[in-house]
Amino acid sequence: LGGVAAIGVVLCGRLAGSVRQGLAPRIAAAAALPWLGAALYLTLSRGALLAAAVGLAALLVAAPTRAQARALAVGVPAVVVAAVAAELLPELGGVTGDLAARERQGAVMLAVLVVVSAVAGSVTAALVRRERDGALSLGTFSRPPRWTVALAAVSALAVAVTFATSGDDRPRSTDGGPRAGAERLRSVESNRYEYWRVAAGELAD
């Protein structure tokens, strides 16, 4: 699920910034980003989160247009807001406990997503109209900004390390209660070290 959401974030980020698309697809893509961002975060998959970061950095390197940069300037904050909201509502991932609390938090999350989605879509619509009126440049950067190249390199290294160290990406507690929080994302503890040790031994044999 995290991988699919990460792919969706990158694809929608591209659609929102593509001047070859019509107004409706670009608005829809921008509006979808917070929903995908919430799904991505709720998996608490370190590999998927880093893959999304790499994809977005690579996107701006591969399509270094001002329209694309503006689209990411709108879309990335929308994803971040959705992720922060998901983290602040710990009952979202629970399947046991107080049903009323889970329903309330679900309703709050739904409201946040609707509002952030509407804002992202509205801002994108305004930007597209200004692009078509000639008020905003559609040109490309003479070369990718240095920070995007650095981000892509660092992110690629982080993904390689993450896939080697990330463990069983299960966000829920074993008793079905509230999901684990963001502390999982700050840890490199994993049972995959043993997987890699055994794999290396088998390869050597």
CSV table of C-alpha atoms in Angstrom, one decimal:
chain,number,residue,atom,x,y,z
A,1,LEU,CA,0.0,0.0,0.0
A,2,GLY,CA,2.8,2.4,0.8
A,3,GLY,CA,4.5,1.7,-2.5
A,4,VAL,CA,1.3,2.3,-4.4
A,5,ALA,CA,0.6,5.5,-2.6
A,6,ALA,CA,4.2,6.7,-3.2
A,7,ILE,CA,3.8,6.0,-6.9
A,8,GLY,CA,0.5,7.9,-6.9
A,9,VAL,CA,2.1,10.9,-5.2
A,10,VAL,CA,4.7,11.2,-7.8
A,11,LEU,CA,2.3,10.6,-10.7
A,12,CYS,CA,-0.2,13.2,-9.4
A,13,GLY,CA,2.7,15.6,-8.7
A,14,ARG,CA,3.7,15.3,-12.4
A,15,LEU,CA,0.1,15.7,-13.7
A,16,ALA,CA,-0.5,18.8,-11.6
A,17,GLY,CA,2.6,20.4,-13.1
A,18,SER,CA,2.3,19.3,-16.7
A,19,VAL,CA,1.3,22.2,-19.0
A,20,ARG,CA,0.2,19.6,-21.6
A,21,GLN,CA,-2.7,18.6,-19.4
A,22,GLY,CA,-6.0,20.4,-19.3
A,23,LEU,CA,-7.3,22.4,-16.4
A,24,ALA,CA,-9.5,19.6,-14.9
A,25,PRO,CA,-6.7,16.9,-14.8
A,26,ARG,CA,-4.3,19.3,-13.1
A,27,ILE,CA,-6.8,20.3,-10.5
A,28,ALA,CA,-7.8,16.7,-9.9
A,29,ALA,CA,-4.2,15.6,-9.5
A,30,ALA,CA,-3.4,18.3,-7.0
A,31,ALA,CA,-6.6,17.6,-5.1
A,32,ALA,CA,-5.7,13.9,-4.9
A,33,LEU,CA,-2.3,14.5,-3.3
A,34,PRO,CA,-3.4,14.9,0.3
A,35,TRP,CA,-5.5,11.7,0.2
A,36,LEU,CA,-2.5,9.8,-1.2
A,37,GLY,CA,-0.2,11.5,1.3
A,38,ALA,CA,-2.4,10.4,4.2
A,39,ALA,CA,-2.5,6.8,3.0
A,40,LEU,CA,1.3,6.8,2.5
A,41,TYR,CA,1.9,8.1,6.0
A,42,LEU,CA,-0.6,5.8,7.7
A,43,THR,CA,1.4,2.7,6.4
A,44,LEU,CA,4.4,4.0,8.4
A,45,SER,CA,6.5,2.4,5.7
A,46,ARG,CA,10.0,4.0,5.9
A,47,GLY,CA,10.9,2.6,2.5
A,48,ALA,CA,7.7,4.0,0.8
A,49,LEU,CA,8.1,7.4,2.4
A,50,LEU,CA,11.7,7.6,1.2
A,51,ALA,CA,10.7,6.3,-2.2
A,52,ALA,CA,8.2,9.1,-2.5
A,53,ALA,CA,10.8,11.7,-1.6
A,54,VAL,CA,13.2,10.3,-4.2
A,55,GLY,CA,10.5,10.3,-6.8
A,56,LEU,CA,9.5,13.9,-6.2
A,57,ALA,CA,13.2,15.0,-6.3
A,58,ALA,CA,13.8,13.0,-9.5
A,59,LEU,CA,10.6,14.5,-11.0
A,60,LEU,CA,11.9,18.0,-10.6
A,61,VAL,CA,15.3,17.0,-12.0
A,62,ALA,CA,13.7,15.3,-15.0
A,63,ALA,CA,11.1,18.0,-15.6
A,64,PRO,CA,12.8,21.3,-14.4
A,65,THR,CA,10.0,23.6,-15.4
A,66,ARG,CA,8.7,26.5,-13.5
A,67,ALA,CA,5.2,25.0,-13.7
A,68,GLN,CA,6.4,21.8,-12.2
A,69,ALA,CA,8.1,23.6,-9.4
A,70,ARG,CA,4.9,25.5,-8.6
A,71,ALA,CA,2.9,22.3,-8.6
A,72,LEU,CA,5.2,20.7,-6.1
A,73,ALA,CA,5.2,23.9,-4.0
A,74,VAL,CA,1.5,23.4,-3.7
A,75,GLY,CA,1.3,19.6,-3.5
A,76,VAL,CA,4.1,18.8,-1.1
A,77,PRO,CA,2.7,21.0,1.7
A,78,ALA,CA,-0.7,19.4,1.1
A,79,VAL,CA,0.9,16.0,1.6
A,80,VAL,CA,2.7,17.1,4.7
A,81,VAL,CA,-0.5,18.6,6.3
A,82,ALA,CA,-2.4,15.4,5.7
A,83,ALA,CA,0.5,13.4,7.2
A,84,VAL,CA,0.6,15.6,10.3
A,85,ALA,CA,-3.1,15.3,10.7
A,86,ALA,CA,-2.9,11.6,10.5
A,87,GLU,CA,-0.1,11.5,13.2
A,88,LEU,CA,-2.2,13.7,15.5
A,89,LEU,CA,-5.1,11.3,15.3
A,90,PRO,CA,-3.7,8.0,16.8
A,91,GLU,CA,-7.0,6.1,16.8
A,92,LEU,CA,-7.2,6.1,13.0
A,93,GLY,CA,-5.2,2.9,12.9
A,94,GLY,CA,-7.0,1.1,15.7
A,95,VAL,CA,-9.5,-1.7,15.3
A,96,THR,CA,-10.3,-2.1,19.0
A,97,GLY,CA,-11.1,0.3,21.9
A,98,ASP,CA,-13.5,3.2,22.0
A,99,LEU,CA,-15.6,3.1,18.8
A,100,ALA,CA,-16.9,6.6,19.4
A,101,ALA,CA,-13.3,8.0,19.6
A,102,ARG,CA,-12.3,6.3,16.4
A,103,GLU,CA,-15.4,7.6,14.6
A,104,ARG,CA,-14.7,11.1,15.8
A,105,GLN,CA,-11.1,11.0,14.7
A,106,GLY,CA,-12.1,9.5,11.4
A,107,ALA,CA,-14.6,12.4,10.9
A,108,VAL,CA,-11.9,14.9,11.7
A,109,MET,CA,-9.5,13.3,9.3
A,110,LEU,CA,-12.1,13.3,6.6
A,111,ALA,CA,-12.8,17.0,7.1
A,112,VAL,CA,-9.1,17.9,7.1
A,113,LEU,CA,-8.6,16.0,3.8
A,114,VAL,CA,-11.6,17.6,2.1
A,115,VAL,CA,-10.4,21.1,3.1
A,116,VAL,CA,-6.8,20.5,2.2
A,117,SER,CA,-7.9,18.9,-1.1
A,118,ALA,CA,-10.1,21.9,-1.9
A,119,VAL,CA,-7.4,24.4,-1.1
A,120,ALA,CA,-4.8,22.5,-3.2
A,121,GLY,CA,-7.2,22.3,-6.1
A,122,SER,CA,-8.2,25.9,-5.9
A,123,VAL,CA,-4.6,27.2,-5.8
A,124,THR,CA,-3.7,25.0,-8.7
A,125,ALA,CA,-6.7,26.3,-10.7
A,126,ALA,CA,-5.6,29.9,-10.0
A,127,LEU,CA,-2.0,29.1,-11.1
A,128,VAL,CA,-3.0,27.4,-14.3
A,129,ARG,CA,-5.2,30.3,-15.3
A,130,ARG,CA,-2.3,32.7,-14.6
A,131,GLU,CA,0.0,30.5,-16.7
A,132,ARG,CA,-2.5,30.6,-19.6
A,133,ASP,CA,-2.8,34.4,-19.3
A,134,GLY,CA,0.9,34.8,-19.5
A,135,ALA,CA,1.3,36.1,-16.0
A,136,LEU,CA,3.5,33.2,-15.0
A,137,SER,CA,6.5,31.8,-16.8
A,138,LEU,CA,6.3,28.3,-18.3
A,139,GLY,CA,10.0,28.2,-19.1
A,140,THR,CA,12.6,25.7,-17.8
A,141,PHE,CA,15.4,26.2,-15.5
A,142,SER,CA,18.8,26.5,-17.3
A,143,ARG,CA,19.8,23.6,-15.2
A,144,PRO,CA,18.2,21.8,-12.2
A,145,PRO,CA,18.6,23.8,-9.0
A,146,ARG,CA,21.5,22.5,-6.9
A,147,TRP,CA,19.3,21.6,-4.0
A,148,THR,CA,17.2,19.2,-6.1
A,149,VAL,CA,20.3,17.3,-7.3
A,150,ALA,CA,21.6,17.1,-3.7
A,151,LEU,CA,18.1,16.0,-2.5
A,152,ALA,CA,18.0,13.3,-5.1
A,153,ALA,CA,21.4,12.0,-4.2
A,154,VAL,CA,20.8,12.0,-0.5
A,155,SER,CA,17.4,10.4,-0.9
A,156,ALA,CA,18.7,7.6,-3.2
A,157,LEU,CA,21.3,6.7,-0.5
A,158,ALA,CA,18.6,6.8,2.2
A,159,VAL,CA,16.4,4.5,0.2
A,160,ALA,CA,19.2,2.0,-0.2
A,161,VAL,CA,19.9,2.0,3.5
A,162,THR,CA,16.2,1.8,4.3
A,163,PHE,CA,15.6,-1.2,2.2
A,164,ALA,CA,18.5,-2.9,3.9
A,165,THR,CA,17.4,-2.1,7.4
A,166,SER,CA,13.6,-1.6,7.5
A,167,GLY,CA,11.7,-4.3,9.3
A,168,ASP,CA,8.3,-5.7,9.0
A,169,ASP,CA,6.3,-2.6,8.1
A,170,ARG,CA,3.2,-3.3,10.2
A,171,PRO,CA,1.9,-0.1,11.6
A,172,ARG,CA,-0.6,-1.6,14.1
A,173,SER,CA,0.0,-2.9,17.5
A,174,THR,CA,-0.2,-6.7,18.0
A,175,ASP,CA,-3.5,-6.4,20.0
A,176,GLY,CA,-5.3,-4.5,17.3
A,177,GLY,CA,-5.2,-1.2,19.3
A,178,PRO,CA,-4.0,2.2,18.1
A,179,ARG,CA,-1.2,2.1,15.6
A,180,ALA,CA,2.4,2.8,16.4
A,181,GLY,CA,3.3,6.4,16.1
A,182,ALA,CA,6.0,8.3,14.3
A,183,GLU,CA,8.7,7.0,16.6
A,184,ARG,CA,8.9,4.0,14.2
A,185,LEU,CA,10.1,6.3,11.5
A,186,ARG,CA,13.0,7.5,13.7
A,187,SER,CA,14.2,3.9,14.4
A,188,VAL,CA,16.5,1.7,12.4
A,189,GLU,CA,15.7,-1.4,14.4
A,190,SER,CA,14.7,-4.3,12.2
A,191,ASN,CA,14.6,-8.0,11.9
A,192,ARG,CA,15.8,-7.7,8.3
A,193,TYR,CA,19.4,-7.5,9.4
A,194,GLU,CA,19.1,-11.3,10.0
A,195,TYR,CA,17.5,-11.8,6.6
A,196,TRP,CA,20.4,-10.1,4.9
A,197,ARG,CA,23.0,-12.0,6.9
A,198,VAL,CA,21.4,-15.3,5.9
A,199,ALA,CA,21.1,-14.2,2.3
A,200,ALA,CA,24.7,-13.2,2.1
A,201,GLY,CA,25.7,-16.6,3.6
A,202,GLU,CA,23.6,-18.5,1.1
A,203,LEU,CA,25.1,-16.5,-1.7
A,204,ALA,CA,28.6,-17.2,-0.6
A,205,ASP,CA,27.8,-20.9,-0.3
